[in-house]
XYZ file of C-alpha atoms in Angstrom:
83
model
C 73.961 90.862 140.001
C 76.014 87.542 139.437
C 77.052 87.715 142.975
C 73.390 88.431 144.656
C 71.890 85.382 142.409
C 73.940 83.055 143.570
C 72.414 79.093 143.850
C 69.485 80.520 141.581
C 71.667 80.116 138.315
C 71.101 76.714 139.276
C 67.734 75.695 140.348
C 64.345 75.121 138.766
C 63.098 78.520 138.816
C 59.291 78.042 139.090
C 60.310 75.495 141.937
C 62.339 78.506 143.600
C 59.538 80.835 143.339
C 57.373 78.551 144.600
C 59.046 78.292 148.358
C 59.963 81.940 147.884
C 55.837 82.810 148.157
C 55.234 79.805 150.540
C 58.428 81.509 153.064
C 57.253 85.223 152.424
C 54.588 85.262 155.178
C 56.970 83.312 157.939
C 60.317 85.102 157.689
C 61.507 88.627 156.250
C 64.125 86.749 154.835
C 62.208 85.373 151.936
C 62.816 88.818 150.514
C 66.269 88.715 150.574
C 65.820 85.182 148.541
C 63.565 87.099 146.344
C 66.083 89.549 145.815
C 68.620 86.577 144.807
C 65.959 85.425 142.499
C 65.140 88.663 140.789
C 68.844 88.753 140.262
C 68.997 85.910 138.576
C 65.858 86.325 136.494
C 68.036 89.293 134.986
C 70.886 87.539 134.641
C 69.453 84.701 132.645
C 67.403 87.417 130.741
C 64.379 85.213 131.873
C 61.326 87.724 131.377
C 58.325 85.612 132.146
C 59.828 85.074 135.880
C 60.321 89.107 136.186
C 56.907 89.865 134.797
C 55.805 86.924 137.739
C 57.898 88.656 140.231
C 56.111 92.032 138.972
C 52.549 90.859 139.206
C 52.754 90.011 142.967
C 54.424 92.638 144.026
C 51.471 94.844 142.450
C 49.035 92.813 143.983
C 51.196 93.403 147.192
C 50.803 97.162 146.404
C 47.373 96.745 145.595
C 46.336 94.920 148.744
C 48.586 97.328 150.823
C 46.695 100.071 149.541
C 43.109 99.066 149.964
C 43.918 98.184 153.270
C 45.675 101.349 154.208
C 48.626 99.559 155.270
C 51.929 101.346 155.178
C 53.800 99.563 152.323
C 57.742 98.342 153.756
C 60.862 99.685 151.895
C 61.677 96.326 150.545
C 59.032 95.938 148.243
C 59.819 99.388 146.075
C 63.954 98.249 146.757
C 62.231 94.471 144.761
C 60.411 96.535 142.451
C 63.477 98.576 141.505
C 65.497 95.630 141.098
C 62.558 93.714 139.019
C 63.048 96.902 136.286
Protein backbone atom coordinates (compact mmCIF):
# COMPACT_ATOMS: atom_id res chain seq x y z
CA UNK A 1 0.00 0.00 0.00
CA UNK A 2 2.87 2.53 0.94
CA UNK A 3 4.18 2.16 -2.49
CA UNK A 4 0.66 2.62 -4.54
CA UNK A 5 -0.09 5.91 -2.27
CA UNK A 6 2.66 7.55 -3.10
CA UNK A 7 2.41 11.79 -3.29
CA UNK A 8 -1.03 11.25 -1.38
CA UNK A 9 0.82 10.89 2.09
CA UNK A 10 1.39 14.33 1.27
CA UNK A 11 -1.39 16.34 -0.04
CA UNK A 12 -4.60 17.86 1.26
CA UNK A 13 -6.79 14.99 0.90
CA UNK A 14 -10.23 16.60 0.31
CA UNK A 15 -8.22 18.80 -2.28
CA UNK A 16 -7.01 15.37 -3.93
CA UNK A 17 -10.38 13.98 -4.06
CA UNK A 18 -11.63 16.84 -5.38
CA UNK A 19 -9.58 16.69 -8.94
CA UNK A 20 -9.83 12.92 -8.60
CA UNK A 21 -13.98 13.34 -9.30
CA UNK A 22 -13.42 16.45 -11.55
CA UNK A 23 -10.62 13.94 -13.86
CA UNK A 24 -12.90 10.73 -13.55
CA UNK A 25 -15.16 11.57 -16.53
CA UNK A 26 -12.03 12.79 -18.95
CA UNK A 27 -9.41 10.07 -18.50
CA UNK A 28 -9.47 6.32 -17.16
CA UNK A 29 -6.58 7.28 -15.41
CA UNK A 30 -8.30 9.09 -12.62
CA UNK A 31 -8.88 5.58 -11.35
CA UNK A 32 -5.57 4.65 -11.09
CA UNK A 33 -5.16 8.09 -8.90
CA UNK A 34 -8.10 6.88 -7.04
CA UNK A 35 -6.49 3.78 -6.42
CA UNK A 36 -3.30 5.82 -5.02
CA UNK A 37 -5.73 7.65 -2.90
CA UNK A 38 -7.64 4.77 -1.46
CA UNK A 39 -4.21 3.55 -0.60
CA UNK A 40 -3.40 6.17 1.25
CA UNK A 41 -6.72 6.66 3.01
CA UNK A 42 -5.68 3.13 4.54
CA UNK A 43 -2.49 3.94 5.24
CA UNK A 44 -3.22 7.02 7.26
CA UNK A 45 -6.17 5.00 8.81
CA UNK A 46 -8.27 8.04 7.53
CA UNK A 47 -11.97 6.54 7.60
CA UNK A 48 -14.11 9.48 6.69
CA UNK A 49 -12.14 9.65 3.14
CA UNK A 50 -12.83 5.66 2.65
CA UNK A 51 -16.44 5.92 3.68
CA UNK A 52 -16.31 9.14 0.82
CA UNK A 53 -14.58 6.93 -1.56
CA UNK A 54 -17.40 4.21 -0.67
CA UNK A 55 -20.41 6.40 -1.16
CA UNK A 56 -19.58 7.26 -4.83
CA UNK A 57 -18.66 4.28 -5.88
CA UNK A 58 -22.28 3.02 -4.71
CA UNK A 59 -23.83 5.73 -6.34
CA UNK A 60 -21.62 4.60 -9.37
CA UNK A 61 -23.19 1.12 -8.84
CA UNK A 62 -26.41 2.52 -8.32
CA UNK A 63 -26.52 4.66 -11.44
CA UNK A 64 -24.88 1.75 -13.44
CA UNK A 65 -27.62 -0.34 -12.50
CA UNK A 66 -30.69 1.71 -13.19
CA UNK A 67 -29.31 2.40 -16.35
CA UNK A 68 -28.48 -1.12 -17.30
CA UNK A 69 -25.04 -0.27 -17.99
CA UNK A 70 -22.44 -2.97 -17.70
CA UNK A 71 -20.44 -1.91 -14.59
CA UNK A 72 -16.18 -1.89 -15.58
CA UNK A 73 -13.81 -4.15 -13.52
CA UNK A 74 -12.18 -1.23 -11.92
CA UNK A 75 -14.82 -0.13 -9.85
CA UNK A 76 -15.32 -3.72 -7.82
CA UNK A 77 -10.98 -3.85 -8.05
CA UNK A 78 -11.71 0.21 -6.01
CA UNK A 79 -14.29 -1.28 -4.00
CA UNK A 80 -12.08 -4.17 -2.89
CA UNK A 81 -9.33 -1.98 -2.14
CA UNK A 82 -11.77 0.67 -0.23
CA UNK A 83 -12.53 -2.59 2.35
Amino acid sequence: LQELAGQFLSVDMDGAWERILESVSQSDAAYDEMKRYIAACRIKSNTAHLQQVRDWLQRVLMLEEENLIATPAVIYELLTLSG
